[in-house]
Amino acid sequence: MTRVSFFQEGKLFTGFRAEGHTGYAPAGSDIVCAGVSALLQSTVIALDELLGIPVELKTEKKTGLFICRLPAALTGEQQEKADLLFRSAYLGLLRMANEYPEHLRVAIKGGAKDAEAF
């Protein structure tokens, strides 16, 4: 199962942590895994290329770990735009989790205390 937690500071999303393998189908033909990967990777690409925000990333292929966090020094406008991208991914993943509850869980966690350090 893949678990995705979105980090939230106040009302704004500040990152996510995904871990695990969905187990829906063998590697290379797992549509749930492909959907999760596409949404999260698109979010990271948009943060970088559209908003110019150099996010902090950590990945581990073996465990399926994928962590993305915003840097501390952002303007209010950057934070709001980043929040919109994170919320878009969250809503897409939530819809997928409703369709494949045995393979995907999505949650919101509060603040930095829930965002495991690199």
PDB file of N, CA and C in Angstrom, residues 23-96:
ATOM      1  N   GLY A  23       0.927  -2.133  -4.883  1.00  0.00           N
ATOM      2  CA  GLY A  23       0.624  -3.554  -4.955  1.00  0.00           C
ATOM      3  C   GLY A  23      -0.603  -3.890  -5.783  1.00  0.00           C
ATOM      4  N   TYR A  24      -1.051  -2.954  -6.592  1.00  0.00           N
ATOM      5  CA  TYR A  24      -2.232  -3.210  -7.419  1.00  0.00           C
ATOM      6  C   TYR A  24      -1.935  -4.216  -8.533  1.00  0.00           C
ATOM      7  N   ALA A  25      -0.732  -4.091  -9.124  1.00  0.00           N
ATOM      8  CA  ALA A  25      -0.323  -4.974 -10.224  1.00  0.00           C
ATOM      9  C   ALA A  25       1.201  -5.048 -10.233  1.00  0.00           C
ATOM     10  N   PRO A  26       1.784  -5.959 -11.010  1.00  0.00           N
ATOM     11  CA  PRO A  26       3.243  -6.046 -11.080  1.00  0.00           C
ATOM     12  C   PRO A  26       3.873  -4.735 -11.567  1.00  0.00           C
ATOM     13  N   ALA A  27       5.117  -4.508 -11.155  1.00  0.00           N
ATOM     14  CA  ALA A  27       5.850  -3.315 -11.580  1.00  0.00           C
ATOM     15  C   ALA A  27       5.813  -3.199 -13.100  1.00  0.00           C
ATOM     16  N   GLY A  28       5.568  -1.990 -13.565  1.00  0.00           N
ATOM     17  CA  GLY A  28       5.488  -1.752 -14.998  1.00  0.00           C
ATOM     18  C   GLY A  28       4.076  -1.779 -15.551  1.00  0.00           C
ATOM     19  N   SER A  29       3.136  -2.347 -14.801  1.00  0.00           N
ATOM     20  CA  SER A  29       1.746  -2.375 -15.263  1.00  0.00           C
ATOM     21  C   SER A  29       0.772  -1.946 -14.166  1.00  0.00           C
ATOM     22  N   ASP A  30       1.288  -1.304 -13.126  1.00  0.00           N
ATOM     23  CA  ASP A  30       0.478  -0.880 -11.981  1.00  0.00           C
ATOM     24  C   ASP A  30      -0.078   0.517 -12.241  1.00  0.00           C
ATOM     25  N   ILE A  31      -1.351   0.593 -12.627  1.00  0.00           N
ATOM     26  CA  ILE A  31      -1.947   1.884 -12.960  1.00  0.00           C
ATOM     27  C   ILE A  31      -2.115   2.791 -11.749  1.00  0.00           C
ATOM     28  N   VAL A  32      -2.296   2.227 -10.578  1.00  0.00           N
ATOM     29  CA  VAL A  32      -2.431   3.049  -9.373  1.00  0.00           C
ATOM     30  C   VAL A  32      -1.087   3.709  -9.072  1.00  0.00           C
ATOM     31  N   CYS A  33      -0.022   2.934  -9.126  1.00  0.00           N
ATOM     32  CA  CYS A  33       1.318   3.477  -8.912  1.00  0.00           C
ATOM     33  C   CYS A  33       1.633   4.564  -9.940  1.00  0.00           C
ATOM     34  N   ALA A  34       1.299   4.301 -11.196  1.00  0.00           N
ATOM     35  CA  ALA A  34       1.557   5.271 -12.259  1.00  0.00           C
ATOM     36  C   ALA A  34       0.799   6.574 -12.016  1.00  0.00           C
ATOM     37  N   GLY A  35      -0.442   6.471 -11.569  1.00  0.00           N
ATOM     38  CA  GLY A  35      -1.231   7.665 -11.282  1.00  0.00           C
ATOM     39  C   GLY A  35      -0.664   8.477 -10.138  1.00  0.00           C
ATOM     40  N   VAL A  36      -0.285   7.798  -9.060  1.00  0.00           N
ATOM     41  CA  VAL A  36       0.315   8.480  -7.905  1.00  0.00           C
ATOM     42  C   VAL A  36       1.600   9.174  -8.335  1.00  0.00           C
ATOM     43  N   SER A  37       2.451   8.455  -9.043  1.00  0.00           N
ATOM     44  CA  SER A  37       3.728   9.014  -9.491  1.00  0.00           C
ATOM     45  C   SER A  37       3.522  10.224 -10.391  1.00  0.00           C
ATOM     46  N   ALA A  38       2.593  10.121 -11.329  1.00  0.00           N
ATOM     47  CA  ALA A  38       2.349  11.226 -12.255  1.00  0.00           C
ATOM     48  C   ALA A  38       1.880  12.480 -11.527  1.00  0.00           C
ATOM     49  N   LEU A  39       0.955  12.328 -10.600  1.00  0.00           N
ATOM     50  CA  LEU A  39       0.456  13.496  -9.870  1.00  0.00           C
ATOM     51  C   LEU A  39       1.545  14.145  -9.024  1.00  0.00           C
ATOM     52  N   LEU A  40       2.303  13.339  -8.286  1.00  0.00           N
ATOM     53  CA  LEU A  40       3.319  13.904  -7.399  1.00  0.00           C
ATOM     54  C   LEU A  40       4.493  14.488  -8.178  1.00  0.00           C
ATOM     55  N   GLN A  41       4.942  13.793  -9.211  1.00  0.00           N
ATOM     56  CA  GLN A  41       6.055  14.317 -10.000  1.00  0.00           C
ATOM     57  C   GLN A  41       5.656  15.577 -10.761  1.00  0.00           C
ATOM     58  N   SER A  42       4.438  15.636 -11.264  1.00  0.00           N
ATOM     59  CA  SER A  42       3.962  16.842 -11.945  1.00  0.00           C
ATOM     60  C   SER A  42       3.915  18.028 -10.995  1.00  0.00           C
ATOM     61  N   THR A  43       3.540  17.776  -9.758  1.00  0.00           N
ATOM     62  CA  THR A  43       3.515  18.843  -8.756  1.00  0.00           C
ATOM     63  C   THR A  43       4.914  19.391  -8.525  1.00  0.00           C
ATOM     64  N   VAL A  44       5.889  18.506  -8.361  1.00  0.00           N
ATOM     65  CA  VAL A  44       7.275  18.934  -8.135  1.00  0.00           C
ATOM     66  C   VAL A  44       7.805  19.708  -9.343  1.00  0.00           C
ATOM     67  N   ILE A  45       7.528  19.217 -10.545  1.00  0.00           N
ATOM     68  CA  ILE A  45       7.986  19.898 -11.760  1.00  0.00           C
ATOM     69  C   ILE A  45       7.360  21.285 -11.861  1.00  0.00           C
ATOM     70  N   ALA A  46       6.070  21.405 -11.577  1.00  0.00           N
ATOM     71  CA  ALA A  46       5.393  22.702 -11.642  1.00  0.00           C
ATOM     72  C   ALA A  46       5.937  23.670 -10.595  1.00  0.00           C
ATOM     73  N   LEU A  47       6.205  23.177  -9.391  1.00  0.00           N
ATOM     74  CA  LEU A  47       6.786  24.041  -8.360  1.00  0.00           C
ATOM     75  C   LEU A  47       8.110  24.622  -8.840  1.00  0.00           C
ATOM     76  N   ASP A  48       8.928  23.792  -9.467  1.00  0.00           N
ATOM     77  CA  ASP A  48      10.242  24.223  -9.938  1.00  0.00           C
ATOM     78  C   ASP A  48      10.150  25.084 -11.193  1.00  0.00           C
ATOM     79  N   GLU A  49       9.516  24.562 -12.231  1.00  0.00           N
ATOM     80  CA  GLU A  49       9.569  25.221 -13.531  1.00  0.00           C
ATOM     81  C   GLU A  49       8.561  26.354 -13.710  1.00  0.00           C
ATOM     82  N   LEU A  50       7.416  26.273 -13.073  1.00  0.00           N
ATOM     83  CA  LEU A  50       6.419  27.336 -13.208  1.00  0.00           C
ATOM     84  C   LEU A  50       6.550  28.406 -12.136  1.00  0.00           C
ATOM     85  N   LEU A  51       6.872  27.979 -10.913  1.00  0.00           N
ATOM     86  CA  LEU A  51       6.952  28.935  -9.806  1.00  0.00           C
ATOM     87  C   LEU A  51       8.378  29.291  -9.417  1.00  0.00           C
ATOM     88  N   GLY A  52       9.358  28.542  -9.917  1.00  0.00           N
ATOM     89  CA  GLY A  52      10.757  28.824  -9.582  1.00  0.00           C
ATOM     90  C   GLY A  52      11.102  28.537  -8.138  1.00  0.00           C
ATOM     91  N   ILE A  53      10.394  27.600  -7.528  1.00  0.00           N
ATOM     92  CA  ILE A  53      10.635  27.250  -6.125  1.00  0.00           C
ATOM     93  C   ILE A  53      11.526  26.011  -6.074  1.00  0.00           C
ATOM     94  N   PRO A  54      12.724  26.145  -5.511  1.00  0.00           N
ATOM     95  CA  PRO A  54      13.635  24.994  -5.397  1.00  0.00           C
ATOM     96  C   PRO A  54      13.259  24.129  -4.195  1.00  0.00           C
ATOM     97  N   VAL A  55      12.402  23.157  -4.411  1.00  0.00           N
ATOM     98  CA  VAL A  55      11.918  22.318  -3.315  1.00  0.00           C
ATOM     99  C   VAL A  55      13.013  21.391  -2.800  1.00  0.00           C
ATOM    100  N   GLU A  56      12.849  20.948  -1.562  1.00  0.00           N
ATOM    101  CA  GLU A  56      13.740  19.956  -0.960  1.00  0.00           C
ATOM    102  C   GLU A  56      13.136  18.587  -1.248  1.00  0.00           C
ATOM    103  N   LEU A  57      13.933  17.697  -1.838  1.00  0.00           N
ATOM    104  CA  LEU A  57      13.443  16.374  -2.216  1.00  0.00           C
ATOM    105  C   LEU A  57      14.272  15.270  -1.583  1.00  0.00           C
ATOM    106  N   LYS A  58      13.600  14.166  -1.307  1.00  0.00           N
ATOM    107  CA  LYS A  58      14.278  12.936  -0.893  1.00  0.00           C
ATOM    108  C   LYS A  58      13.515  11.786  -1.520  1.00  0.00           C
ATOM    109  N   THR A  59      14.243  10.863  -2.152  1.00  0.00           N
ATOM    110  CA  THR A  59      13.608   9.694  -2.759  1.00  0.00           C
ATOM    111  C   THR A  59      14.413   8.440  -2.450  1.00  0.00           C
ATOM    112  N   GLU A  60      13.710   7.332  -2.348  1.00  0.00           N
ATOM    113  CA  GLU A  60      14.317   6.011  -2.191  1.00  0.00           C
ATOM    114  C   GLU A  60      13.474   5.040  -3.011  1.00  0.00           C
ATOM    115  N   LYS A  61      14.023   4.576  -4.102  1.00  0.00           N
ATOM    116  CA  LYS A  61      13.264   3.718  -5.019  1.00  0.00           C
ATOM    117  C   LYS A  61      12.798   2.423  -4.357  1.00  0.00           C
ATOM    118  N   LYS A  62      13.667   1.805  -3.558  1.00  0.00           N
ATOM    119  CA  LYS A  62      13.340   0.504  -2.963  1.00  0.00           C
ATOM    120  C   LYS A  62      12.074   0.559  -2.103  1.00  0.00           C
ATOM    121  N   THR A  63      11.957   1.599  -1.278  1.00  0.00           N
ATOM    122  CA  THR A  63      10.810   1.713  -0.374  1.00  0.00           C
ATOM    123  C   THR A  63       9.670   2.543  -0.961  1.00  0.00           C
ATOM    124  N   GLY A  64       9.924   3.176  -2.115  1.00  0.00           N
ATOM    125  CA  GLY A  64       8.912   4.039  -2.699  1.00  0.00           C
ATOM    126  C   GLY A  64       8.809   5.386  -2.006  1.00  0.00           C
ATOM    127  N   LEU A  65       9.816   5.737  -1.210  1.00  0.00           N
ATOM    128  CA  LEU A  65       9.792   7.007  -0.478  1.00  0.00           C
ATOM    129  C   LEU A  65       9.968   8.180  -1.434  1.00  0.00           C
ATOM    130  N   PHE A  66       9.122   9.187  -1.277  1.00  0.00           N
ATOM    131  CA  PHE A  66       9.207  10.411  -2.071  1.00  0.00           C
ATOM    132  C   PHE A  66       8.736  11.538  -1.165  1.00  0.00           C
ATOM    133  N   ILE A  67       9.672  12.387  -0.738  1.00  0.00           N
ATOM    134  CA  ILE A  67       9.351  13.510   0.141  1.00  0.00           C
ATOM    135  C   ILE A  67       9.633  14.805  -0.608  1.00  0.00           C
ATOM    136  N   CYS A  68       8.724  15.742  -0.518  1.00  0.00           N
ATOM    137  CA  CYS A  68       8.881  17.068  -1.107  1.00  0.00           C
ATOM    138  C   CYS A  68       8.482  18.092  -0.052  1.00  0.00           C
ATOM    139  N   ARG A  69       9.388  19.044   0.187  1.00  0.00           N
ATOM    140  CA  ARG A  69       9.072  20.117   1.137  1.00  0.00           C
ATOM    141  C   ARG A  69       9.469  21.456   0.546  1.00  0.00           C
ATOM    142  N   LEU A  70       8.693  22.471   0.874  1.00  0.00           N
ATOM    143  CA  LEU A  70       9.023  23.822   0.451  1.00  0.00           C
ATOM    144  C   LEU A  70      10.163  24.362   1.301  1.00  0.00           C
ATOM    145  N   PRO A  71      11.008  25.210   0.724  1.00  0.00           N
ATOM    146  CA  PRO A  71      12.027  25.869   1.537  1.00  0.00           C
ATOM    147  C   PRO A  71      11.363  26.878   2.476  1.00  0.00           C
ATOM    148  N   ALA A  72      12.069  27.269   3.511  1.00  0.00           N
ATOM    149  CA  ALA A  72      11.494  28.156   4.528  1.00  0.00           C
ATOM    150  C   ALA A  72      11.254  29.574   4.015  1.00  0.00           C
ATOM    151  N   ALA A  73      12.142  30.091   3.206  1.00  0.00           N
ATOM    152  CA  ALA A  73      12.082  31.502   2.810  1.00  0.00           C
ATOM    153  C   ALA A  73      11.300  31.687   1.514  1.00  0.00           C
ATOM    154  N   LEU A  74       9.985  31.779   1.628  1.00  0.00           N
ATOM    155  CA  LEU A  74       9.130  32.034   0.470  1.00  0.00           C
ATOM    156  C   LEU A  74       8.266  33.254   0.735  1.00  0.00           C
ATOM    157  N   THR A  75       7.900  33.942  -0.332  1.00  0.00           N
ATOM    158  CA  THR A  75       6.966  35.052  -0.186  1.00  0.00           C
ATOM    159  C   THR A  75       5.565  34.484   0.048  1.00  0.00           C
ATOM    160  N   GLY A  76       4.682  35.321   0.534  1.00  0.00           N
ATOM    161  CA  GLY A  76       3.296  34.895   0.725  1.00  0.00           C
ATOM    162  C   GLY A  76       2.659  34.441  -0.576  1.00  0.00           C
ATOM    163  N   GLU A  77       2.970  35.146  -1.664  1.00  0.00           N
ATOM    164  CA  GLU A  77       2.413  34.782  -2.968  1.00  0.00           C
ATOM    165  C   GLU A  77       2.930  33.418  -3.423  1.00  0.00           C
ATOM    166  N   GLN A  78       4.221  33.151  -3.230  1.00  0.00           N
ATOM    167  CA  GLN A  78       4.777  31.846  -3.585  1.00  0.00           C
ATOM    168  C   GLN A  78       4.120  30.732  -2.770  1.00  0.00           C
ATOM    169  N   GLN A  79       3.916  30.981  -1.483  1.00  0.00           N
ATOM    170  CA  GLN A  79       3.286  29.973  -0.628  1.00  0.00           C
ATOM    171  C   GLN A  79       1.867  29.666  -1.093  1.00  0.00           C
ATOM    172  N   GLU A  80       1.125  30.704  -1.455  1.00  0.00           N
ATOM    173  CA  GLU A  80      -0.255  30.505  -1.903  1.00  0.00           C
ATOM    174  C   GLU A  80      -0.319  29.745  -3.226  1.00  0.00           C
ATOM    175  N   LYS A  81       0.579  30.058  -4.148  1.00  0.00           N
ATOM    176  CA  LYS A  81       0.603  29.352  -5.428  1.00  0.00           C
ATOM    177  C   LYS A  81       1.032  27.901  -5.241  1.00  0.00           C
ATOM    178  N   ALA A  82       2.019  27.677  -4.381  1.00  0.00           N
ATOM    179  CA  ALA A  82       2.460  26.307  -4.096  1.00  0.00           C
ATOM    180  C   ALA A  82       1.325  25.516  -3.452  1.00  0.00           C
ATOM    181  N   ASP A  83       0.594  26.154  -2.552  1.00  0.00           N
ATOM    182  CA  ASP A  83      -0.540  25.505  -1.897  1.00  0.00           C
ATOM    183  C   ASP A  83      -1.559  25.021  -2.933  1.00  0.00           C
ATOM    184  N   LEU A  84      -1.816  25.827  -3.933  1.00  0.00           N
ATOM    185  CA  LEU A  84      -2.771  25.450  -4.979  1.00  0.00           C
ATOM    186  C   LEU A  84      -2.301  24.195  -5.724  1.00  0.00           C
ATOM    187  N   LEU A  85      -1.010  24.117  -6.031  1.00  0.00           N
ATOM    188  CA  LEU A  85      -0.480  22.927  -6.709  1.00  0.00           C
ATOM    189  C   LEU A  85      -0.585  21.693  -5.815  1.00  0.00           C
ATOM    190  N   PHE A  86      -0.215  21.841  -4.538  1.00  0.00           N
ATOM    191  CA  PHE A  86      -0.318  20.712  -3.607  1.00  0.00           C
ATOM    192  C   PHE A  86      -1.772  20.258  -3.454  1.00  0.00           C
ATOM    193  N   ARG A  87      -2.699  21.213  -3.367  1.00  0.00           N
ATOM    194  CA  ARG A  87      -4.115  20.858  -3.210  1.00  0.00           C
ATOM    195  C   ARG A  87      -4.654  20.126  -4.437  1.00  0.00           C
ATOM    196  N   SER A  88      -4.189  20.518  -5.600  1.00  0.00           N
ATOM    197  CA  SER A  88      -4.594  19.823  -6.821  1.00  0.00           C
ATOM    198  C   SER A  88      -4.160  18.359  -6.769  1.00  0.00           C
ATOM    199  N   ALA A  89      -2.906  18.115  -6.371  1.00  0.00           N
ATOM    200  CA  ALA A  89      -2.414  16.734  -6.231  1.00  0.00           C
ATOM    201  C   ALA A  89      -3.200  15.997  -5.152  1.00  0.00           C
ATOM    202  N   TYR A  90      -3.450  16.672  -4.032  1.00  0.00           N
ATOM    203  CA  TYR A  90      -4.200  16.062  -2.932  1.00  0.00           C
ATOM    204  C   TYR A  90      -5.586  15.609  -3.398  1.00  0.00           C
ATOM    205  N   LEU A  91      -6.287  16.480  -4.106  1.00  0.00           N
ATOM    206  CA  LEU A  91      -7.637  16.133  -4.563  1.00  0.00           C
ATOM    207  C   LEU A  91      -7.612  14.968  -5.549  1.00  0.00           C
ATOM    208  N   GLY A  92      -6.641  14.965  -6.461  1.00  0.00           N
ATOM    209  CA  GLY A  92      -6.520  13.859  -7.401  1.00  0.00           C
ATOM    210  C   GLY A  92      -6.225  12.546  -6.700  1.00  0.00           C
ATOM    211  N   LEU A  93      -5.319  12.589  -5.724  1.00  0.00           N
ATOM    212  CA  LEU A  93      -4.971  11.377  -4.979  1.00  0.00           C
ATOM    213  C   LEU A  93      -6.127  10.908  -4.104  1.00  0.00           C
ATOM    214  N   LEU A  94      -6.853  11.848  -3.522  1.00  0.00           N
ATOM    215  CA  LEU A  94      -8.010  11.490  -2.703  1.00  0.00           C
ATOM    216  C   LEU A  94      -9.056  10.757  -3.544  1.00  0.00           C
ATOM    217  N   ARG A  95      -9.282  11.223  -4.748  1.00  0.00           N
ATOM    218  CA  ARG A  95     -10.224  10.563  -5.654  1.00  0.00           C
ATOM    219  C   ARG A  95      -9.734   9.153  -5.982  1.00  0.00           C
ATOM    220  N   MET A  96      -8.428   9.018  -6.237  1.00  0.00           N
ATOM    221  CA  MET A  96      -7.862   7.691  -6.516  1.00  0.00           C
ATOM    222  C   MET A  96      -7.987   6.778  -5.303  1.00  0.00           C
TER     223      MET A  96
END
